[in-house]
Coordinates of C-alpha atoms and ligand atoms in Angstrom, one line a residue:
M1 CA -10.1 21.3 22.0
D2 CA -8.9 18.0 20.6
F3 CA -7.5 18.4 16.8
D4 CA -10.0 16.9 14.9
L5 CA -7.7 15.2 11.9
E6 CA -11.4 13.8 10.1
S7 CA -13.0 17.5 9.6
Y8 CA -9.7 19.2 9.2
V9 CA -8.9 17.3 6.0
A10 CA -12.7 16.9 4.6
G11 CA -12.4 20.5 5.0
M12 CA -9.5 20.8 2.2
L13 CA -10.7 18.0 0.2
K14 CA -13.9 20.1 -0.1
D15 CA -12.2 23.3 -0.9
I16 CA -11.1 21.6 -3.5
R17 CA -13.7 20.0 -4.8
E18 CA -15.1 23.2 -5.4
R19 CA -12.2 25.8 -6.1
G20 CA -9.6 23.2 -8.2
I21 CA -6.0 24.0 -8.8
E22 CA -6.6 27.5 -7.0
A23 CA -7.1 25.5 -4.0
V24 CA -4.5 23.2 -4.8
R25 CA -1.7 26.0 -5.2
E26 CA -2.7 27.6 -1.6
Y27 CA -2.2 24.7 -0.1
S28 CA 0.9 23.8 -1.8
K29 CA 2.3 27.3 -1.2
K30 CA 0.9 26.8 2.6
F31 CA 2.4 23.3 3.3
D32 CA 5.2 22.7 0.4
N33 CA 6.3 26.5 0.1
Y34 CA 5.5 25.7 -3.7
D35 CA 3.0 27.2 -6.5
G36 CA 3.4 25.3 -9.6
P37 CA 4.2 24.6 -12.3
F38 CA 3.0 21.0 -10.5
R39 CA 4.1 18.8 -13.6
V40 CA 8.0 17.7 -13.9
T41 CA 9.4 18.8 -17.2
E42 CA 11.6 16.6 -19.6
E43 CA 14.3 18.9 -18.9
E44 CA 13.8 18.5 -15.3
F45 CA 14.2 14.3 -15.5
E46 CA 17.2 14.6 -17.7
E47 CA 18.9 16.8 -15.5
A48 CA 18.1 14.6 -12.2
V49 CA 19.2 11.6 -14.0
E50 CA 22.4 12.7 -15.2
R51 CA 23.2 13.3 -11.5
I52 CA 22.9 10.0 -10.3
P53 CA 25.9 8.2 -9.9
E54 CA 27.4 5.1 -11.7
K55 CA 27.0 2.8 -8.4
D56 CA 23.8 4.4 -7.5
R57 CA 22.1 3.2 -10.5
E58 CA 23.1 -0.3 -10.1
I59 CA 22.0 -0.4 -6.8
I60 CA 18.8 0.6 -7.4
V61 CA 18.4 -1.4 -10.9
R62 CA 19.6 -4.6 -9.0
T63 CA 17.1 -3.8 -6.0
V64 CA 13.8 -3.4 -8.9
E65 CA 15.3 -6.9 -10.1
R66 CA 14.6 -8.2 -6.7
L67 CA 11.6 -6.8 -6.4
W68 CA 10.6 -7.7 -9.9
E69 CA 11.5 -11.6 -9.0
Y70 CA 9.1 -11.6 -6.0
H71 CA 6.3 -9.8 -7.2
E72 CA 5.9 -11.9 -10.6
R73 CA 5.3 -15.0 -8.7
Q74 CA 2.0 -13.0 -7.9
M75 CA 0.4 -12.5 -11.2
E76 CA -2.8 -13.6 -11.1
R77 CA -4.1 -16.3 -14.4
E78 CA -7.7 -16.9 -15.7
R79 CA -8.9 -19.3 -13.7
L80 CA -11.9 -21.1 -15.8
F81 CA -13.7 -24.7 -15.5
L82 CA -16.0 -26.5 -17.3
K83 CA -19.0 -27.7 -15.7
N84 CA -21.8 -29.6 -17.4
G85 CA -20.9 -28.1 -20.7
S86 CA -20.7 -24.5 -19.3
L87 CA -17.8 -22.2 -18.9
Y88 CA -17.3 -20.8 -15.6
G89 CA -14.7 -18.3 -13.6
L90 CA -12.6 -15.2 -13.2
I91 CA -10.5 -13.5 -15.7
Y92 CA -8.3 -10.5 -14.3
R93 CA -7.9 -7.2 -16.2
P94 CA -5.4 -4.4 -14.8
I95 CA -6.5 -0.9 -13.8
R96 CA -6.6 1.7 -16.4
R97 CA -4.8 4.4 -14.9
I98 CA -3.6 4.9 -10.9
G99 CA -1.8 7.4 -8.4
I100 CA 1.4 6.9 -6.5
Y101 CA 1.4 8.8 -3.8
V102 CA 5.4 9.0 -2.8
P103 CA 6.0 10.3 0.5
G104 CA 8.2 13.8 0.6
G105 CA 8.9 14.8 4.4
K106 CA 12.2 12.2 3.9
P107 CA 11.5 11.6 -0.1
L108 CA 11.5 7.9 -0.2
P109 CA 12.3 6.3 -4.0
S110 CA 11.9 2.9 -2.2
T111 CA 8.6 3.5 -2.0
L112 CA 8.2 4.3 -5.6
M113 CA 9.8 1.0 -6.5
M114 CA 7.7 -1.0 -4.0
V115 CA 4.6 0.3 -5.9
A116 CA 5.7 0.5 -9.7
V117 CA 6.9 -2.6 -9.7
P118 CA 3.5 -4.7 -9.4
A119 CA 2.0 -2.2 -11.1
K120 CA 3.9 -3.1 -14.1
I121 CA 3.9 -6.7 -13.8
A122 CA 0.1 -6.3 -13.6
G123 CA 0.0 -4.3 -16.8
V124 CA -1.3 -0.9 -15.4
K125 CA -0.9 1.2 -18.8
E126 CA -0.7 4.6 -16.9
I127 CA 0.8 5.8 -13.6
A128 CA 0.7 9.2 -12.3
V129 CA 3.0 10.3 -9.4
T130 CA 2.8 12.5 -6.6
I131 CA 5.6 13.6 -4.4
P132 CA 5.9 17.2 -2.3
P133 CA 8.9 18.9 -3.7
K134 CA 11.6 20.3 -1.6
E135 CA 12.3 24.1 -2.7
G136 CA 10.3 23.2 -5.9
K137 CA 12.4 20.2 -6.8
V138 CA 11.8 16.7 -6.8
N139 CA 14.4 13.9 -5.5
P140 CA 16.0 13.1 -8.2
Y141 CA 16.6 9.7 -7.1
V142 CA 12.8 9.4 -7.5
L143 CA 12.8 10.6 -10.6
Y144 CA 15.4 8.1 -11.5
V145 CA 13.3 5.3 -10.4
A146 CA 10.1 6.6 -12.3
E147 CA 12.3 7.1 -15.6
L148 CA 14.0 2.9 -15.5
L149 CA 10.1 2.1 -14.7
G150 CA 9.2 4.0 -17.9
I151 CA 6.6 6.6 -15.8
D152 CA 7.1 10.4 -17.3
E153 CA 3.8 11.6 -15.2
V154 CA 5.3 13.0 -12.5
Y155 CA 3.6 15.7 -10.1
K156 CA 5.4 18.3 -7.5
L157 CA 2.4 17.5 -5.3
G158 CA 2.3 16.4 -1.9
G159 CA -0.6 16.1 1.3
V160 CA -3.9 16.1 1.1
Q161 CA -3.6 18.4 -2.1
A162 CA -2.1 15.7 -3.9
I163 CA -4.7 13.1 -2.9
G164 CA -7.6 15.5 -3.9
A165 CA -5.6 16.4 -7.1
M166 CA -5.8 12.7 -8.1
A167 CA -8.9 11.6 -6.4
Y168 CA -10.8 14.5 -8.6
G169 CA -8.8 15.2 -11.3
V170 CA -7.4 18.8 -10.8
G171 CA -4.6 19.5 -12.7
M172 CA -4.0 16.3 -14.1
E173 CA -6.8 13.5 -15.6
K174 CA -8.4 11.6 -12.5
V175 CA -7.1 8.5 -11.7
D176 CA -8.8 5.1 -10.9
K177 CA -7.2 4.4 -7.8
I178 CA -4.8 5.7 -5.4
F179 CA -1.8 4.0 -4.0
G180 CA 0.9 4.8 -1.7
P181 CA 1.8 5.3 2.1
G182 CA 2.0 8.5 3.8
N183 CA 1.5 10.8 7.2
K184 CA -1.4 10.8 8.7
F185 CA -2.7 13.6 6.5
V186 CA -2.2 11.6 3.6
N187 CA -3.5 8.3 5.3
E188 CA -6.9 10.3 6.2
A189 CA -7.3 12.1 2.7
K190 CA -6.6 8.4 1.2
R191 CA -9.7 7.2 3.7
Q192 CA -12.0 9.9 2.8
V193 CA -11.6 9.6 -1.4
F194 CA -12.2 5.9 -0.9
G195 CA -15.3 5.6 -3.2
V196 CA -14.5 8.2 -5.9
V197 CA -11.6 6.3 -6.4
G198 CA -10.2 3.0 -5.2
I199 CA -7.2 3.1 -2.6
D200 CA -4.8 0.4 -1.8
S201 CA -4.6 0.1 1.9
L202 CA -4.3 2.7 5.2
A203 CA -1.0 2.8 5.0
G204 CA 0.1 5.5 7.6
P205 CA 2.9 6.3 9.6
S206 CA 5.5 3.3 10.5
E207 CA 5.1 1.0 13.0
I208 CA 7.2 -2.3 14.6
A209 CA 6.9 -5.0 17.2
V210 CA 8.9 -7.0 18.0
I211 CA 8.6 -10.0 20.0
A212 CA 11.9 -11.5 21.2
D213 CA 12.9 -14.1 24.3
K214 CA 16.4 -14.2 26.2
T215 CA 18.0 -15.5 23.3
A216 CA 18.1 -12.6 21.1
E217 CA 20.8 -10.3 20.6
K218 CA 19.8 -7.0 22.6
D219 CA 21.5 -4.5 20.0
Y220 CA 19.8 -6.0 16.9
V221 CA 16.1 -5.4 18.8
L222 CA 17.0 -2.2 20.2
A223 CA 18.1 -0.9 16.2
D224 CA 15.0 -2.5 14.9
L225 CA 12.7 -0.8 17.1
L226 CA 14.8 2.1 16.6
S227 CA 14.5 2.2 12.4
Q228 CA 10.9 1.9 12.4
L229 CA 10.6 5.4 14.9
E230 CA 13.2 7.4 12.5
H231 CA 10.3 7.9 10.2
G232 CA 9.0 10.5 12.3
K233 CA 6.6 11.7 15.4
D234 CA 3.9 9.6 14.7
S235 CA 5.5 5.9 14.5
K236 CA 5.1 3.4 17.1
A237 CA 7.6 0.7 18.2
W238 CA 6.8 -2.1 20.6
L239 CA 8.7 -4.7 22.3
L240 CA 7.0 -7.7 23.5
T241 CA 8.9 -9.9 25.5
T242 CA 9.5 -12.6 28.2
S243 CA 13.2 -11.3 28.9
K244 CA 13.6 -8.7 31.8
E245 CA 16.7 -8.2 30.8
L246 CA 15.8 -7.0 27.2
A247 CA 12.9 -5.1 28.4
D248 CA 15.0 -3.3 30.3
Y249 CA 17.7 -2.9 27.6
C250 CA 14.8 -1.4 25.1
S251 CA 13.3 0.9 27.8
R252 CA 13.9 3.9 25.7
D253 CA 11.9 7.2 24.7
G254 CA 8.9 6.0 22.2
I255 CA 9.2 2.5 22.6
E256 CA 6.6 0.7 24.6
V257 CA 7.7 -2.2 26.4
V258 CA 5.8 -5.2 27.7
L259 CA 7.1 -7.6 29.9
C260 CA 5.1 -11.2 29.2
E261 CA 5.1 -14.2 30.9
S262 CA 5.1 -16.4 27.9
L263 CA 5.5 -16.1 24.2
E264 CA 1.8 -17.0 23.6
E265 CA 0.8 -14.1 25.9
C266 CA 3.4 -11.7 23.5
A267 CA 1.4 -13.3 20.1
E268 CA -2.1 -12.1 22.0
K269 CA -0.5 -8.7 22.9
A270 CA 1.0 -8.6 19.3
N271 CA -2.5 -9.5 17.5
E272 CA -4.4 -6.7 19.8
I273 CA -1.8 -4.4 18.3
A274 CA -2.1 -5.6 14.3
P275 CA 1.0 -4.1 13.9
E276 CA 2.4 -3.2 10.6
H277 CA 5.3 -4.9 10.8
L278 CA 6.4 -8.0 13.3
E279 CA 9.5 -9.1 13.9
I280 CA 9.8 -12.6 15.7
I281 CA 13.5 -12.8 17.4
T282 CA 13.1 -16.3 19.4
E283 CA 14.7 -19.4 19.8
R284 CA 12.0 -21.1 17.4
P285 CA 10.2 -18.5 15.7
M286 CA 8.4 -20.2 13.4
E287 CA 6.9 -22.3 16.2
L288 CA 4.6 -18.7 17.1
V289 CA 3.3 -18.0 13.6
D290 CA 0.7 -20.0 13.7
L291 CA -0.5 -18.0 17.1
I292 CA -0.7 -14.6 14.5
E293 CA -3.8 -13.4 12.6
N294 CA -3.1 -9.3 12.7
A295 CA 0.3 -8.5 10.9
G296 CA 1.4 -6.8 8.2
A297 CA 4.3 -8.5 7.4
I298 CA 5.9 -11.2 10.2
Y299 CA 9.5 -11.3 9.8
L300 CA 11.6 -14.5 11.5
G301 CA 14.9 -14.9 13.1
P302 CA 18.3 -12.3 13.5
Y303 CA 18.9 -11.6 10.0
T304 CA 15.5 -10.1 8.7
P305 CA 15.4 -6.8 10.3
V306 CA 12.4 -4.6 9.0
P307 CA 14.8 -2.1 6.6
A308 CA 16.3 -5.2 5.1
A309 CA 12.5 -5.6 4.1
D310 CA 11.8 -1.9 3.6
Y311 CA 14.8 -1.7 1.1
F312 CA 16.0 -4.8 -0.6
L313 CA 14.4 -8.3 0.3
G314 CA 12.2 -7.9 -2.3
V315 CA 8.9 -8.5 -0.2
N316 CA 6.6 -5.1 -0.2
H317 CA 7.0 -2.2 2.4
V318 CA 3.6 -1.1 1.8
L319 CA 1.6 -2.3 4.2
P320 CA -1.3 -1.3 6.7
T321 CA -1.1 0.7 9.7
G322 CA -3.0 1.8 12.7
G323 CA -4.9 -1.3 13.4
A324 CA -5.5 -1.9 9.8
A325 CA -4.1 -5.1 9.6
K326 CA -7.0 -6.5 11.4
F327 CA -8.6 -5.8 7.8
S328 CA -5.9 -5.7 5.4
G329 CA -3.0 -6.5 4.3
V330 CA 0.4 -6.0 2.4
L331 CA 0.2 -4.5 -1.4
T332 CA 0.4 -7.0 -4.0
V333 CA -0.1 -7.1 -7.5
R334 CA -3.6 -8.5 -7.3
D335 CA -4.4 -4.9 -6.2
F336 CA -3.3 -3.2 -9.3
L337 CA -5.7 -6.0 -10.9
K338 CA -9.5 -6.6 -11.3
P339 CA -11.2 -9.9 -11.1
I340 CA -14.1 -10.3 -13.5
S341 CA -16.3 -13.0 -13.5
I342 CA -17.2 -14.8 -16.7
A343 CA -19.8 -17.4 -17.5
Q344 CA -21.3 -19.1 -20.4
V345 CA -24.1 -21.6 -19.3
S346 CA -25.4 -24.6 -21.6
R347 CA -28.9 -25.1 -22.8
E348 CA -29.0 -28.3 -20.9
E349 CA -27.5 -27.0 -17.5
F350 CA -29.7 -23.7 -17.4
L351 CA -32.7 -25.8 -18.3
A352 CA -31.8 -28.4 -15.5
E353 CA -31.0 -26.0 -12.8
R354 CA -33.6 -22.8 -13.2
E355 CA -36.1 -24.1 -11.0
L356 CA -33.4 -22.2 -8.5
G357 CA -33.9 -19.1 -9.8
L358 CA -37.4 -19.2 -10.7
R359 CA -38.2 -19.8 -6.7
L360 CA -35.7 -17.5 -5.8
A361 CA -37.1 -14.5 -7.8
E362 CA -40.3 -15.4 -6.3
I363 CA -38.9 -15.5 -2.6
E364 CA -37.8 -11.7 -3.4
G365 CA -40.8 -10.4 -5.7
M366 CA -38.7 -10.1 -8.6
V367 CA -41.4 -10.5 -11.3
F368 CA -38.8 -9.5 -14.5
H369 CA -36.1 -11.2 -13.1
R370 CA -38.5 -14.6 -13.0
R371 CA -39.4 -13.6 -16.5
S372 CA -35.8 -13.2 -17.8
M373 CA -35.2 -16.7 -16.8
E374 CA -38.7 -18.3 -17.7
V375 CA -39.1 -16.7 -21.2
R376 CA -35.8 -19.2 -22.4
K377 CA -36.5 -22.1 -24.0
Ligands
NAD401 N1 2.6 2.1 6.6 C1 3.8 2.2 5.1 O1 3.5 1.3 4.1 C2 4.8 3.3 5.1 C3 6.1 3.1 4.1 C4 6.8 4.3 3.9 C5 6.7 5.4 4.4 N2 5.3 5.3 5.6 C6 5.2 6.7 6.3 O2 4.7 7.8 5.5 C7 5.1 8.7 5.8 C8 5.6 9.5 5.2 O3 5.6 11.2 6.5 P1 6.0 12.5 5.6 O4 5.4 13.1 6.7 O5 7.6 12.0 5.1 O6 5.7 12.9 4.2 P2 4.3 12.6 3.5 O7 4.7 13.0 2.0 O8 3.1 11.8 3.9 O9 3.6 14.2 4.0 C9 4.2 15.4 4.0 C10 3.2 16.0 3.5 O10 2.2 16.6 4.3 C11 1.8 17.8 4.0 N3 1.7 18.4 5.3 C12 2.3 18.0 6.3 N4 1.8 19.3 7.6 C13 0.7 19.3 6.9 C14 -0.5 20.0 8.0 N5 -0.4 20.8 9.3 N6 -1.5 20.2 7.1 C15 -1.9 20.0 5.9 N7 -0.9 19.2 4.9 C16 0.4 19.2 6.0 C17 2.3 18.4 3.5 O11 1.5 18.7 1.7 C18 3.3 17.8 3.1 O12 3.4 17.6 1.5 C19 5.4 8.6 7.1 O13 5.1 8.6 8.5 C20 6.3 7.0 7.1 O14 6.8 6.2 8.4 C21 4.7 4.5 5.6
HSO402 N1 9.5 1.4 7.3 C1 8.8 1.9 5.9 C2 7.2 1.2 6.2 O1 6.6 1.6 6.8 C3 9.3 2.2 4.4 C4 10.6 2.7 4.0 C5 11.3 3.1 3.1 N2 12.0 3.8 3.5 C6 12.6 3.3 4.6 N3 11.4 2.7 4.9
ZN403 ZN1 11.1 2.2 7.0

């Protein structure tokens, strides 16, 4: 019988809801060989941070600066307008408390930067971070990034138990929204807790698709395809090409190669896949962009490989996978903000336009709705 991921994860989440910290402890022991205490102490922070060489601190600070510069342009401002003496618009408020899941199979400090920077720009006040421990410890680079960004609430928790703990408030205060990518267990757990908390997107195992023609440097294309397969056995790589030579060169384990008649056909295939990342390495890459409907991120030309975007370009690397790019997109500052509609209507406009509301209330059979509008003089 096939493994049923949905019921497997549902069972774990139910257990965490019902038995709380005991269940979290047992799953953590089983999958990460650690049963607490879960919150990273001040001493552990200090010890880890001291271990980071000066050169690496500089690398991290410069990377954070690049991310900050890119993301601060996304900050939403109030959008208000006046019409007939009335005020209308949207105002924005940050989510109060969020959880960030940092993947830990290969610990990814870069992912903490990718989520925490836009969260800080948006003005999120409280951030709890979870990461699976290794031998009871958290990766020191993750703790350094946390400290640099003013985050002191870090938990040694991974997988479904981390998502359950953040969503149901087990061993910590419940969060309002969970961010961050993870493996198929993490991704499914996020999908299932949606509604109890918000989630950013279904950011699961990494993927890359490359559209390339005969002008592409073969070694660049192959290296890029292999880069995302490095994330793990669930990762995927597709080459969509019009070049038979390139197709043969990249025919390796784990890479799905599709030989197409034209670049338009490559674009069509890319839209069907809706990959997390789409590289276009062709003679005139920009010409294909108009044909792309579904992709988490599009990187053009020979000098925009996915790993550069994973680390230092400044763009965000938290992206939808598994076809979710058909209905969602890259993580942005907006994901940390709640738009609130606002209006203050003038008497003149209200009286002039209320017949619309009165009749619509009648159509819907809403007597008290009608009354609320009618009663005003
Ligand atoms: N889409 C994106 O934006 C993006 C960004 C970065 C990383 N990623 C992806 O994140 C993933 C990280 O995966 P990872 O495995 O390295 O780390 P992870 O932290 O997501 O998963 C590790 C956890 O999975 C749990 N787990 C492992 N086996 C289990 C089992 N059989 N049953 C229940 N729980 C189990 C354990 O608790 C462990 O702590 C990779 O697939 C990577 O490609 C995606
Ligand atoms: N490629 C990942 C997004 O799918 C992000 C990442 C982090 N570290 C290395 N790569
Ligand atoms: Zn990567």
